XYZ file of C-alpha atoms in Angstrom:
452
model
C 10.552 94.145 80.887
C 10.289 96.467 83.878
C 10.739 94.802 87.255
C 10.425 95.842 90.892
C 11.724 94.520 94.188
C 11.823 95.607 97.810
C 15.335 96.570 98.897
C 17.390 98.669 101.287
C 19.127 101.752 99.947
C 22.498 101.003 101.559
C 24.392 103.931 100.098
C 26.387 105.800 102.713
C 24.655 109.055 101.773
C 21.265 107.517 102.558
C 22.225 106.286 106.021
C 20.612 108.201 108.897
C 22.232 109.307 112.160
C 21.290 105.978 113.823
C 23.023 103.955 111.113
C 19.748 102.821 109.541
C 18.871 102.677 105.854
C 15.649 103.552 103.989
C 13.408 100.774 102.681
C 12.636 101.344 98.999
C 10.743 99.976 96.043
C 13.518 99.482 93.473
C 12.472 99.835 89.828
C 14.597 98.258 87.068
C 13.849 99.324 83.500
C 15.925 99.694 80.340
C 19.173 98.919 82.237
C 18.467 101.710 84.733
C 17.240 101.714 88.335
C 15.262 104.178 90.408
C 14.107 104.024 94.038
C 10.889 105.143 95.723
C 11.110 105.381 99.509
C 8.598 104.065 102.069
C 9.492 106.395 104.989
C 10.743 103.311 106.850
C 14.333 103.130 108.130
C 15.816 99.909 109.512
C 19.197 98.431 110.344
C 20.707 96.299 107.585
C 20.429 93.100 109.649
C 16.695 93.715 110.221
C 15.853 93.473 106.519
C 15.639 89.771 105.743
C 15.245 88.463 102.192
C 13.512 85.081 102.267
C 14.182 82.110 100.021
C 11.415 80.820 97.754
C 10.002 78.318 100.244
C 9.872 80.772 103.116
C 8.480 83.475 100.849
C 5.554 81.256 99.868
C 4.791 80.542 103.538
C 5.021 84.218 104.528
C 3.310 85.532 101.359
C 6.221 87.948 100.971
C 9.818 87.713 99.688
C 11.174 89.712 102.625
C 10.664 90.368 106.318
C 11.108 93.556 108.362
C 12.245 93.516 111.985
C 13.372 96.063 114.541
C 10.589 98.620 113.957
C 7.227 99.223 115.613
C 4.365 97.232 114.039
C 6.839 95.293 111.905
C 4.295 92.643 110.799
C 1.769 95.264 109.702
C 4.438 97.260 107.889
C 5.729 94.137 106.125
C 2.205 93.398 104.865
C 1.668 97.019 103.791
C 4.945 97.180 101.854
C 4.347 93.782 100.257
C 0.848 94.806 99.137
C 2.261 97.843 97.322
C 4.961 95.642 95.772
C 2.361 93.065 94.602
C 0.042 95.735 93.181
C 2.886 97.392 91.263
C 4.175 94.033 89.996
C 0.708 93.098 88.690
C 0.236 96.527 87.068
C 3.618 96.211 85.311
C 2.624 92.829 83.892
C -0.813 93.987 82.692
C 0.594 97.127 81.017
C 3.966 95.780 79.867
C 3.289 96.454 76.182
C 2.865 100.184 76.776
C 5.419 100.506 79.574
C 8.307 99.065 77.562
C 8.320 102.266 75.481
C 8.451 104.593 78.499
C 11.612 106.179 79.880
C 12.259 105.174 83.478
C 11.461 108.698 84.721
C 7.897 108.406 83.375
C 7.545 104.913 84.825
C 8.648 106.109 88.265
C 6.293 109.096 88.101
C 3.335 106.848 87.268
C 4.131 104.383 90.053
C 4.442 107.241 92.549
C 1.125 108.678 91.426
C -0.832 105.409 91.326
C 0.573 103.558 94.334
C 2.229 106.124 96.610
C -0.333 108.923 96.229
C 2.482 111.097 94.941
C 1.640 113.977 92.661
C 4.939 115.278 91.317
C 3.435 118.626 90.278
C 1.325 118.986 93.424
C 3.740 118.948 96.322
C 3.134 120.711 99.618
C 6.282 122.846 99.658
C 6.011 123.755 95.975
C 2.460 124.959 96.486
C 3.525 126.730 99.678
C 6.230 128.529 97.688
C 3.612 129.803 95.228
C 1.388 131.052 98.045
C 4.237 132.810 99.856
C 5.350 134.484 96.639
C 1.808 135.759 96.171
C 1.627 137.037 99.761
C 4.933 138.855 99.376
C 3.722 140.596 96.238
C 0.663 141.684 98.254
C 2.937 142.753 101.165
C 1.224 140.267 103.484
C 4.467 139.383 105.225
C 2.922 138.368 108.542
C 0.625 135.810 106.876
C 3.523 134.528 104.762
C 5.655 134.118 107.888
C 2.901 132.180 109.718
C 2.420 129.822 106.762
C 6.158 129.257 106.366
C 6.475 128.498 110.102
C 3.758 125.845 109.731
C 5.545 124.298 106.734
C 8.795 124.266 108.721
C 7.065 122.080 111.319
C 6.061 119.627 108.567
C 9.670 119.539 107.317
C 10.944 118.906 110.850
C 8.465 116.061 111.268
C 9.540 114.577 107.933
C 13.161 114.872 109.065
C 12.282 112.948 112.209
C 10.653 110.217 110.113
C 13.872 110.062 108.088
C 15.904 109.751 111.330
C 17.519 113.127 110.719
C 18.032 115.971 113.191
C 14.640 117.667 113.608
C 15.770 120.091 116.328
C 17.964 122.316 114.158
C 16.567 125.763 113.410
C 15.304 126.339 109.861
C 15.808 129.944 108.806
C 14.204 129.903 105.351
C 12.574 127.046 103.444
C 12.533 128.962 100.189
C 14.880 130.825 97.893
C 13.244 134.262 97.639
C 15.926 135.962 95.544
C 13.534 136.324 92.587
C 10.464 138.461 93.185
C 8.234 136.618 90.733
C 8.974 133.041 91.842
C 9.973 131.353 95.104
C 11.595 127.912 94.998
C 12.177 125.224 97.608
C 15.790 125.171 98.769
C 17.653 122.035 97.672
C 18.364 120.909 101.241
C 14.639 120.685 102.013
C 13.425 119.015 98.802
C 13.909 115.495 100.253
C 11.347 116.411 102.928
C 8.697 117.690 100.542
C 5.602 115.548 100.130
C 2.652 115.125 97.766
C -0.364 117.079 98.943
C -2.495 113.924 98.689
C -0.097 112.130 101.025
C -1.036 114.733 103.646
C -4.035 112.617 104.620
C -5.965 112.240 107.887
C -3.545 109.621 109.223
C -0.529 111.845 108.507
C -2.362 114.814 110.057
C -3.019 112.874 113.275
C 0.641 111.877 113.553
C 1.728 115.449 112.826
C -0.571 116.789 115.547
C 0.971 114.336 118.017
C 4.416 115.594 116.989
C 3.272 119.195 117.459
C 2.101 118.304 120.955
C 5.558 116.950 121.748
C 7.347 120.029 120.383
C 5.056 122.833 121.549
C 3.679 123.462 125.022
C 0.902 125.870 124.000
C -2.364 124.544 122.554
C -2.859 127.849 120.792
C 0.524 127.507 119.045
C -0.462 124.033 117.833
C -3.802 125.311 116.546
C -2.194 128.302 114.812
C 0.043 125.922 112.825
C -2.904 123.631 112.021
C -4.990 126.578 110.803
C -2.123 127.754 108.591
C -1.706 124.268 107.126
C -5.440 123.998 106.530
C -5.360 127.317 104.668
C -2.544 126.012 102.440
C -4.386 122.742 101.777
C -7.670 124.569 101.134
C -5.934 126.823 98.620
C -4.512 123.768 96.834
C -7.895 122.026 96.930
C -9.487 125.042 95.300
C -6.716 125.292 92.696
C -6.292 121.728 91.409
C -9.170 119.657 90.069
C -7.678 116.356 91.236
C -7.552 117.621 94.837
C -11.270 118.386 95.027
C -12.593 117.152 98.367
C -9.110 116.685 99.830
C -9.594 118.256 103.281
C -7.658 116.144 105.807
C -7.726 118.795 108.547
C -11.393 119.709 108.247
C -12.525 117.620 111.241
C -9.703 118.791 113.533
C -10.564 121.275 116.274
C -8.359 124.306 115.737
C -10.051 127.127 117.653
C -7.850 129.151 119.978
C -8.539 129.379 123.695
C -8.318 132.737 125.411
C -5.027 133.135 127.255
C -5.206 134.595 130.739
C -4.252 138.265 130.283
C -1.228 139.475 132.243
C -2.308 142.830 133.657
C -0.647 145.443 135.831
C -2.163 147.470 138.617
C -2.150 151.270 138.531
C 0.581 151.126 141.181
C 2.758 148.873 139.029
C 2.327 151.197 136.037
C 3.527 154.012 138.281
C 6.590 151.949 139.275
C 7.509 151.648 135.595
C 6.956 155.391 135.126
C 9.341 156.225 137.952
C 12.055 153.723 136.916
C 15.308 155.386 135.850
C 17.668 153.929 133.230
C 20.672 155.395 131.364
C 19.589 157.341 128.281
C 19.973 155.293 125.109
C 20.039 151.945 126.938
C 17.703 149.123 125.903
C 15.664 149.414 129.100
C 15.380 153.191 128.627
C 13.857 152.728 125.168
C 11.615 149.806 126.148
C 10.228 151.726 129.136
C 9.319 154.622 126.799
C 7.743 152.326 124.196
C 5.756 150.515 126.898
C 4.314 153.755 128.296
C 3.605 155.124 124.805
C 1.667 151.944 123.992
C -0.292 152.014 127.255
C -1.127 155.718 126.926
C -2.444 155.108 123.389
C -5.157 152.583 124.344
C -2.776 149.620 124.318
C -1.270 150.401 120.919
C 0.272 147.449 119.060
C 4.087 147.283 119.040
C 4.200 147.064 115.229
C 2.178 150.283 114.963
C 4.647 151.964 117.335
C 7.540 150.770 115.167
C 5.904 152.240 112.036
C 4.900 155.554 113.662
C 6.219 158.609 111.790
C 6.587 162.193 112.983
C 4.063 163.526 110.470
C 1.375 161.471 112.241
C 1.703 163.783 115.277
C 0.307 167.317 114.902
C 1.557 168.614 118.242
C -1.544 167.478 120.085
C -2.954 164.330 118.498
C -1.316 161.188 117.172
C -3.191 159.589 114.257
C -2.675 156.149 112.734
C -4.356 153.213 111.036
C -3.965 149.964 112.945
C -1.747 147.696 110.820
C -3.408 144.458 111.912
C -6.857 145.583 110.781
C -6.029 148.253 108.192
C -8.213 146.471 105.622
C -11.164 147.229 107.918
C -10.180 150.902 108.096
C -9.360 151.022 111.815
C -8.267 154.661 112.074
C -7.412 156.263 115.413
C -6.705 159.868 116.386
C -5.652 160.076 120.034
C -4.995 163.179 122.075
C -1.558 162.751 123.627
C -1.118 163.192 127.357
C 1.889 165.171 128.575
C 3.957 162.018 129.161
C 3.568 160.922 125.539
C 4.304 164.402 124.227
C 7.608 164.394 126.100
C 8.446 160.940 124.730
C 7.760 162.105 121.157
C 9.759 165.313 121.680
C 12.760 163.313 122.900
C 12.838 161.059 119.824
C 11.908 163.824 117.340
C 15.176 165.728 117.719
C 17.003 166.099 114.405
C 14.404 164.149 112.441
C 12.324 165.017 109.389
C 8.505 164.750 109.387
C 8.605 161.605 107.239
C 11.067 159.806 109.560
C 10.108 157.081 112.019
C 9.591 158.494 115.526
C 11.280 155.594 117.306
C 14.647 153.934 116.499
C 13.083 150.510 115.969
C 13.189 150.072 112.179
C 16.094 151.604 110.202
C 14.938 154.073 107.552
C 16.548 152.076 104.720
C 14.520 148.912 105.407
C 11.793 148.093 102.879
C 9.409 145.233 102.164
C 10.007 141.981 104.011
C 13.086 143.459 105.719
C 10.749 145.754 107.701
C 8.715 142.765 108.878
C 11.810 140.759 109.847
C 13.306 143.705 111.745
C 10.051 144.211 113.620
C 9.933 140.525 114.504
C 13.452 140.645 115.943
C 12.760 143.872 117.841
C 9.598 142.367 119.308
C 11.688 139.640 120.969
C 14.129 142.321 122.148
C 11.225 144.293 123.668
C 9.824 141.238 125.470
C 13.234 140.342 126.910
C 13.812 143.852 128.241
C 10.336 144.483 129.668
C 10.760 141.264 131.644
C 14.078 142.583 132.983
C 12.399 145.851 133.960
C 9.721 143.877 135.829
C 12.457 141.985 137.698
C 14.183 145.266 138.599
C 10.943 146.584 140.089
C 9.904 143.395 141.873
C 6.903 142.860 139.587
C 6.452 139.085 139.514
C 4.513 138.904 136.265
C 5.379 137.712 132.765
C 5.210 141.018 130.870
C 5.176 141.256 127.069
C 3.995 143.496 124.223
C 0.443 142.385 125.091
C 0.604 143.780 128.636
C -0.064 147.486 127.816
C -3.199 146.500 125.861
C -4.445 144.006 128.447
C -3.737 146.417 131.317
C -5.505 149.318 129.582
C -8.555 147.076 129.056
C -8.549 145.714 132.605
C -8.246 149.130 134.250
C -11.013 150.497 132.015
C -13.398 147.669 132.889
C -12.640 148.023 136.594
C -13.476 151.735 136.363
C -16.884 150.746 135.002
C -16.307 152.060 131.476
C -18.836 150.576 129.051
C -17.400 147.502 127.307
C -18.607 148.875 123.960
C -16.320 151.878 124.397
C -13.442 149.600 125.445
C -14.068 147.425 122.378
C -13.994 150.479 120.100
C -10.709 151.650 121.629
C -9.158 148.227 121.043
C -10.198 148.255 117.389
C -12.329 145.118 117.734
C -14.986 144.661 115.062
C -17.539 143.560 117.666
C -18.093 143.486 121.429
C -18.144 139.675 121.203
C -14.451 139.652 120.254
C -13.616 141.762 123.316
C -15.696 139.475 125.522
C -13.898 136.421 124.134
C -10.394 137.841 124.652
C -11.105 139.206 128.115
C -13.714 136.706 129.286
C -11.939 135.964 132.573
C -11.598 139.641 133.530
C -15.230 140.343 132.587
C -16.469 137.226 134.392
C -14.608 138.186 137.583
C -16.081 141.693 137.477
C -19.629 140.364 136.996
C -19.290 137.792 139.796
C -17.783 140.365 142.166
C -20.719 142.717 141.533
C -23.271 139.921 141.978
C -21.632 138.673 145.162
C -21.443 142.199 146.597
C -25.153 142.775 145.892
C -26.235 139.490 147.468
C -24.049 139.694 150.557
C -24.443 143.440 151.187
C -26.179 143.958 154.510
C -26.039 140.272 155.446
C -22.587 140.399 156.998
C -22.721 141.686 160.616
């Protein structure tokens, strides 16, 4: 007859960095044993097995000490043990014919909310594989980053190092199927176990790890998208929406903008040809002169997109919406293009950002690395010039918008130049700049003529 007991997994390989061991439900069946963990780690001396008399008084055959809410956790663990024990007795006639693997799977499903075929990382792997086949590398990267945070949180629960960088969660060597890497499988979890309580604890963990509210909300939105996809895929997950009630909207960051004088300082800065600062200065000015062009679009720019007068491109971020731009190049941009065009074919990239032999995800990864390189170097340029502002790839776009609004250019024209689908999006992103302009105009009208 199958039996269960609460025990510590005291194998050396199961011990965490603090010397603690995982609490498990140990299943014995057909001369074999299997363990199901509780996500509780305690020191060996803090797991106390009670004798029969004490067990009857305590309504449990064990006691947990040395952890937060130890009484509550003891009751919770004992309830699962009692429920499983009763279920084994009621169904013993059928269960005696099962292999232990099937018994464990059923216990996990019924009492631990574990769905062996419906795990978070496994479903994430399927989604990422689909995104890669659709060349949606940016979305895939955002979703994988969110899953990495879940893995790090699970590592923390297991008393493992949660600070170490995770490069890739998945083996992507096969184009038609991604699989979870072996080292991360212990930190996978059933999708149903990602409930509201787990989500609240995860959000607290995110708040401890990340300083930006927007970064937290980006991860939560990505996780909600993964869970929503699973909920729409599997019948037994219908209605499983643990993140639905969480507020995840982004707040507008204060744009970092330059004055016309500071733009001129960057224009006049001199750096050795071929140096990182030399290239970054050129990219920065090219972006600013092209209505705050996105860095990724600069990286993908090819010579055949320039006809000698106009540069034409479709904005990568919103290419599905058909955001096509054809911009007449000022003399400064023409000189920049001429410098980089030497010895190149029409189909070559204009700028030495992405190597010509990169394809697929490698292009996205190279761009991501170069973006960090750009941000590091534009900050160094600002330091060189005494500009005490935190510059980034967003600065050309934000500066172009700010200067345009200050010149009194209609916000609808600004919005069109930015590639926004509506004026409301522009107003949301640049609400502070717009609000300041409106208040300045109102104040000037009211006070005009009243000041002696």
